[in-house]
């Protein structure tokens, strides 16, 4: 590991396990724990650090001077990348989905403060960029440029995610995680052996693509995982009164902050599946809190 990354990591807090108590869990004889990657760092979103760590290590090793990536106006990925770039003295550049808004989001204000250069591109170009590189669409990448695909979707991201599994000291039967690109779930699948099961919760609409994308990221064929697409609440960052009510209730009962884009949807799904008797009595579940709380500012539109 590059010394600059090791030095940075000394400022991280441990990601602990919190047991959740709830009468529904007692009724169904289910044990539920939250792996608190939201606690890792006050600024860097949990799973974004996990996914970026080995990308950054590689970028530093090849002496890259600019990290280039893409994302939306509330992106946890770009927020983490901009902050890390500033800390590591590496330039950061981002292609942002859609036109420049009259009023920048809190996320974009932060990334600009940390020195990130922004290029606003059309939604069509953004979609194309998911399957290409800037060289093919906009301008050639230089030898010292390091391109990070959306969601850090790359084998290097799986290594960092695998580290969180080694921190789990409890036995468990099922490990749950929210899915955007599915890269985090892929890392968990590769790191957790059967008979434990991995259960992803699609945070995006038409989440069926996740199974294909996750399969592509994995080095072998695995069969101990699946992605549930029933709790997307109409699409990425879409919510419903029921979801928001569940989140407010959960935060009040357990004093654990959630956000409605990823972890809130996953936990809503976990509780709903428990209610339906999906998990056998005696099942021990760990759900990954992936962080992303900075994105909550998107919901107040301040
Ligand atoms: C990006 C993100 C995810 C989704 O991760 P993927 O690896 O793209 O599936 C989940 N939770 C939070 C908080 C995120 O920021």
CSV table of C-alpha atoms in Angstrom, one decimal, residues 7-231:
chain,number,residue,atom,x,y,z
A,7,UNK,CA,-1.2,7.8,6.4
A,8,UNK,CA,-4.7,8.7,5.3
A,9,UNK,CA,-6.1,5.5,6.7
A,10,UNK,CA,-4.9,6.4,10.2
A,11,UNK,CA,-7.7,9.1,10.2
A,12,UNK,CA,-10.4,6.5,9.7
A,13,UNK,CA,-12.6,5.2,12.5
A,14,UNK,CA,-13.5,1.5,12.8
A,15,UNK,CA,-16.6,0.2,11.1
A,16,UNK,CA,-18.4,-1.6,13.9
A,17,UNK,CA,-21.3,-4.0,14.0
A,18,UNK,CA,-24.5,-2.7,15.7
A,19,UNK,CA,-27.1,-5.2,16.6
A,20,UNK,CA,-30.7,-4.0,15.8
A,21,UNK,CA,-33.4,-4.9,18.2
A,22,UNK,CA,-37.0,-4.8,17.1
A,23,UNK,CA,-40.1,-6.8,18.0
A,24,UNK,CA,-40.5,-8.0,14.4
A,25,UNK,CA,-37.1,-9.6,14.7
A,26,UNK,CA,-37.9,-11.3,18.0
A,27,UNK,CA,-41.2,-12.6,16.5
A,28,UNK,CA,-39.5,-14.2,13.5
A,29,UNK,CA,-36.5,-15.3,15.5
A,30,UNK,CA,-34.1,-13.3,13.2
A,31,UNK,CA,-30.9,-11.6,14.3
A,32,UNK,CA,-30.0,-8.5,12.5
A,33,UNK,CA,-26.8,-6.6,12.6
A,34,UNK,CA,-25.6,-3.5,10.8
A,35,UNK,CA,-22.0,-3.2,9.6
A,36,UNK,CA,-21.4,0.5,10.1
A,37,UNK,CA,-19.3,1.6,7.1
A,38,UNK,CA,-21.1,5.0,7.5
A,39,UNK,CA,-18.8,5.5,10.5
A,40,UNK,CA,-15.5,5.0,8.6
A,41,UNK,CA,-14.9,8.7,8.0
A,42,UNK,CA,-16.7,11.9,8.5
A,43,UNK,CA,-16.5,13.0,4.9
A,44,UNK,CA,-15.6,10.0,2.7
A,45,UNK,CA,-18.7,7.8,2.2
A,46,UNK,CA,-18.1,4.2,3.4
A,47,UNK,CA,-18.3,2.0,0.4
A,48,UNK,CA,-16.7,4.6,-1.8
A,49,UNK,CA,-13.5,4.4,0.2
A,50,UNK,CA,-13.7,0.6,0.0
A,51,UNK,CA,-14.0,0.8,-3.8
A,52,UNK,CA,-11.5,3.6,-4.4
A,53,UNK,CA,-8.7,2.4,-2.1
A,54,UNK,CA,-7.0,0.0,-4.5
A,55,UNK,CA,-7.7,2.1,-7.5
A,56,UNK,CA,-5.9,5.0,-5.8
A,57,UNK,CA,-3.1,2.7,-4.8
A,58,UNK,CA,-2.7,1.7,-8.4
A,59,UNK,CA,-2.9,5.3,-9.6
A,60,UNK,CA,-0.2,6.4,-7.2
A,61,UNK,CA,2.0,3.4,-8.1
A,62,UNK,CA,1.8,4.3,-11.9
A,63,UNK,CA,2.5,8.0,-10.9
A,64,UNK,CA,-0.8,9.3,-12.3
A,65,UNK,CA,-1.3,13.0,-11.7
A,66,UNK,CA,-5.0,13.3,-12.5
A,67,UNK,CA,-7.9,11.1,-11.6
A,68,UNK,CA,-10.9,11.4,-14.0
A,69,UNK,CA,-14.3,10.0,-13.4
A,70,UNK,CA,-18.0,10.6,-13.9
A,71,UNK,CA,-21.2,10.9,-11.8
A,72,UNK,CA,-24.4,12.8,-11.0
A,73,UNK,CA,-24.8,16.1,-9.1
A,74,UNK,CA,-25.3,14.3,-5.8
A,75,UNK,CA,-22.6,11.6,-6.4
A,76,UNK,CA,-21.1,10.1,-3.3
A,77,UNK,CA,-18.4,8.7,-5.5
A,78,UNK,CA,-17.3,12.1,-6.8
A,79,UNK,CA,-17.5,13.6,-3.4
A,80,UNK,CA,-15.2,11.0,-2.0
A,81,UNK,CA,-12.9,11.2,-5.0
A,82,UNK,CA,-12.5,15.0,-4.9
A,83,UNK,CA,-11.7,14.9,-1.2
A,84,UNK,CA,-9.2,12.0,-1.5
A,85,UNK,CA,-7.6,13.8,-4.5
A,86,UNK,CA,-7.1,16.9,-2.5
A,87,UNK,CA,-5.6,14.9,0.4
A,88,UNK,CA,-3.3,12.9,-1.9
A,89,UNK,CA,-2.2,16.0,-3.9
A,90,UNK,CA,-3.6,14.4,-7.1
A,91,UNK,CA,-5.8,16.5,-9.5
A,92,UNK,CA,-9.4,15.4,-10.0
A,93,UNK,CA,-11.7,15.9,-13.0
A,94,UNK,CA,-15.3,14.8,-13.4
A,95,UNK,CA,-17.8,14.5,-16.1
A,96,UNK,CA,-21.2,15.5,-14.6
A,97,UNK,CA,-24.5,14.2,-15.9
A,98,UNK,CA,-26.7,17.0,-17.3
A,99,UNK,CA,-26.4,20.7,-17.8
A,100,UNK,CA,-24.8,23.0,-15.2
A,101,UNK,CA,-27.6,24.0,-12.8
A,102,UNK,CA,-28.1,27.7,-11.9
A,103,UNK,CA,-27.5,26.7,-8.3
A,104,UNK,CA,-24.9,24.0,-7.6
A,105,UNK,CA,-25.8,21.1,-5.3
A,106,UNK,CA,-24.0,21.0,-1.9
A,107,UNK,CA,-22.1,18.0,-3.3
A,108,UNK,CA,-20.8,19.9,-6.3
A,109,UNK,CA,-19.9,22.9,-4.1
A,110,UNK,CA,-17.8,20.6,-1.9
A,111,UNK,CA,-16.0,19.0,-4.8
A,112,UNK,CA,-15.2,22.4,-6.3
A,113,UNK,CA,-13.9,23.5,-3.0
A,114,UNK,CA,-11.6,20.5,-3.0
A,115,UNK,CA,-10.3,21.5,-6.4
A,116,UNK,CA,-12.1,19.2,-8.7
A,117,UNK,CA,-12.6,20.3,-12.3
A,118,UNK,CA,-16.1,19.8,-13.6
A,119,UNK,CA,-17.3,19.2,-17.2
A,120,UNK,CA,-21.1,19.1,-17.5
A,121,UNK,CA,-22.2,16.8,-20.3
A,122,UNK,CA,-25.5,15.8,-21.8
A,123,UNK,CA,-27.4,12.8,-20.5
A,124,UNK,CA,-26.8,11.1,-23.9
A,125,UNK,CA,-23.1,11.6,-23.7
A,126,UNK,CA,-23.2,10.5,-20.1
A,127,UNK,CA,-24.8,7.2,-21.1
A,128,UNK,CA,-22.2,6.7,-23.8
A,129,UNK,CA,-19.4,7.4,-21.4
A,130,UNK,CA,-20.6,4.5,-19.3
A,131,UNK,CA,-19.4,2.2,-22.0
A,132,UNK,CA,-16.4,4.2,-23.3
A,133,UNK,CA,-13.6,6.4,-22.0
A,134,UNK,CA,-13.2,10.2,-22.4
A,135,UNK,CA,-10.6,9.4,-25.2
A,136,UNK,CA,-13.3,7.9,-27.3
A,137,UNK,CA,-15.8,10.7,-26.7
A,138,UNK,CA,-14.1,14.0,-25.7
A,139,UNK,CA,-10.4,14.3,-25.5
A,140,UNK,CA,-7.5,11.9,-25.4
A,141,UNK,CA,-6.4,10.8,-21.9
A,142,UNK,CA,-2.7,11.5,-21.2
A,143,UNK,CA,-0.3,9.0,-19.8
A,144,UNK,CA,-0.5,10.6,-16.4
A,145,UNK,CA,-4.4,10.5,-16.4
A,146,UNK,CA,-6.2,7.7,-14.5
A,147,UNK,CA,-9.7,6.9,-15.7
A,148,UNK,CA,-12.1,5.6,-13.1
A,149,UNK,CA,-15.3,4.1,-14.6
A,150,UNK,CA,-18.7,4.9,-13.0
A,151,UNK,CA,-19.0,3.3,-9.6
A,152,UNK,CA,-15.4,2.3,-9.7
A,153,UNK,CA,-16.6,-0.9,-11.5
A,154,UNK,CA,-13.4,-2.8,-11.9
A,155,UNK,CA,-11.6,-5.8,-10.3
A,156,UNK,CA,-9.5,-3.4,-8.2
A,157,UNK,CA,-12.6,-2.2,-6.4
A,158,UNK,CA,-13.4,-5.7,-5.3
A,159,UNK,CA,-10.2,-6.0,-3.2
A,160,UNK,CA,-11.1,-3.1,-0.9
A,161,UNK,CA,-14.7,-4.3,-0.5
A,162,UNK,CA,-13.3,-7.7,0.5
A,163,UNK,CA,-11.4,-6.0,3.4
A,164,UNK,CA,-14.7,-5.2,5.1
A,165,UNK,CA,-15.6,-8.8,5.2
A,166,UNK,CA,-12.4,-9.7,7.1
A,167,UNK,CA,-13.4,-7.1,9.8
A,168,UNK,CA,-16.6,-9.0,10.6
A,169,UNK,CA,-16.1,-11.0,13.7
A,170,UNK,CA,-19.6,-12.5,14.0
A,171,UNK,CA,-20.8,-15.6,12.2
A,172,UNK,CA,-23.7,-14.9,9.9
A,173,UNK,CA,-26.0,-16.6,7.4
A,174,UNK,CA,-26.9,-13.7,5.0
A,175,UNK,CA,-25.0,-10.5,4.2
A,176,UNK,CA,-27.1,-7.8,2.6
A,177,UNK,CA,-26.0,-4.8,0.6
A,178,UNK,CA,-27.6,-2.1,-1.5
A,179,UNK,CA,-26.7,-2.1,-5.2
A,180,UNK,CA,-26.1,0.9,-7.6
A,181,UNK,CA,-23.7,-0.6,-10.1
A,182,UNK,CA,-23.4,-3.8,-8.0
A,183,UNK,CA,-19.6,-3.4,-7.6
A,184,UNK,CA,-19.8,-3.5,-3.8
A,185,UNK,CA,-22.0,-6.7,-3.9
A,186,UNK,CA,-19.5,-8.2,-6.3
A,187,UNK,CA,-16.7,-7.6,-3.8
A,188,UNK,CA,-18.7,-9.2,-1.1
A,189,UNK,CA,-19.6,-12.2,-3.2
A,190,UNK,CA,-15.9,-12.8,-4.0
A,191,UNK,CA,-14.9,-12.5,-0.3
A,192,UNK,CA,-17.7,-14.4,1.5
A,193,UNK,CA,-17.7,-18.2,1.1
A,194,UNK,CA,-20.8,-20.3,0.8
A,195,UNK,CA,-22.9,-21.5,2.6
A,196,UNK,CA,-23.3,-17.8,3.6
A,197,UNK,CA,-25.6,-16.1,1.1
A,198,UNK,CA,-25.3,-12.6,-0.4
A,199,UNK,CA,-28.4,-10.6,-1.0
A,200,UNK,CA,-28.3,-7.4,-3.0
A,201,UNK,CA,-31.1,-4.8,-3.1
A,202,UNK,CA,-31.4,-2.8,-6.3
A,203,UNK,CA,-31.5,0.9,-5.6
A,204,UNK,CA,-32.2,1.6,-9.3
A,205,UNK,CA,-35.0,0.8,-11.7
A,206,UNK,CA,-34.8,-2.2,-14.0
A,207,UNK,CA,-32.2,-3.7,-11.7
A,208,UNK,CA,-32.1,-6.9,-13.7
A,209,UNK,CA,-29.0,-5.7,-15.4
A,210,UNK,CA,-27.2,-5.9,-12.1
A,211,UNK,CA,-27.0,-9.7,-12.2
A,212,UNK,CA,-25.3,-9.5,-15.6
A,213,UNK,CA,-22.9,-6.7,-14.6
A,214,UNK,CA,-22.0,-8.4,-11.3
A,215,UNK,CA,-21.3,-11.7,-13.1
A,216,UNK,CA,-19.0,-9.8,-15.5
A,217,UNK,CA,-17.0,-8.3,-12.6
A,218,UNK,CA,-16.5,-11.6,-10.8
A,219,UNK,CA,-13.4,-13.8,-11.4
A,220,UNK,CA,-15.4,-17.1,-11.2
A,221,UNK,CA,-18.9,-18.3,-11.2
A,222,UNK,CA,-20.6,-18.1,-7.9
A,223,UNK,CA,-24.1,-19.3,-7.0
A,224,UNK,CA,-24.5,-18.1,-3.4
A,225,UNK,CA,-26.0,-14.7,-4.3
A,226,UNK,CA,-29.0,-12.9,-5.8
A,227,UNK,CA,-30.3,-9.4,-6.3
A,228,UNK,CA,-33.8,-8.4,-5.2
A,229,UNK,CA,-35.3,-5.8,-7.4
A,230,UNK,CA,-38.6,-5.3,-5.5
A,231,UNK,CA,-37.6,-2.3,-3.4
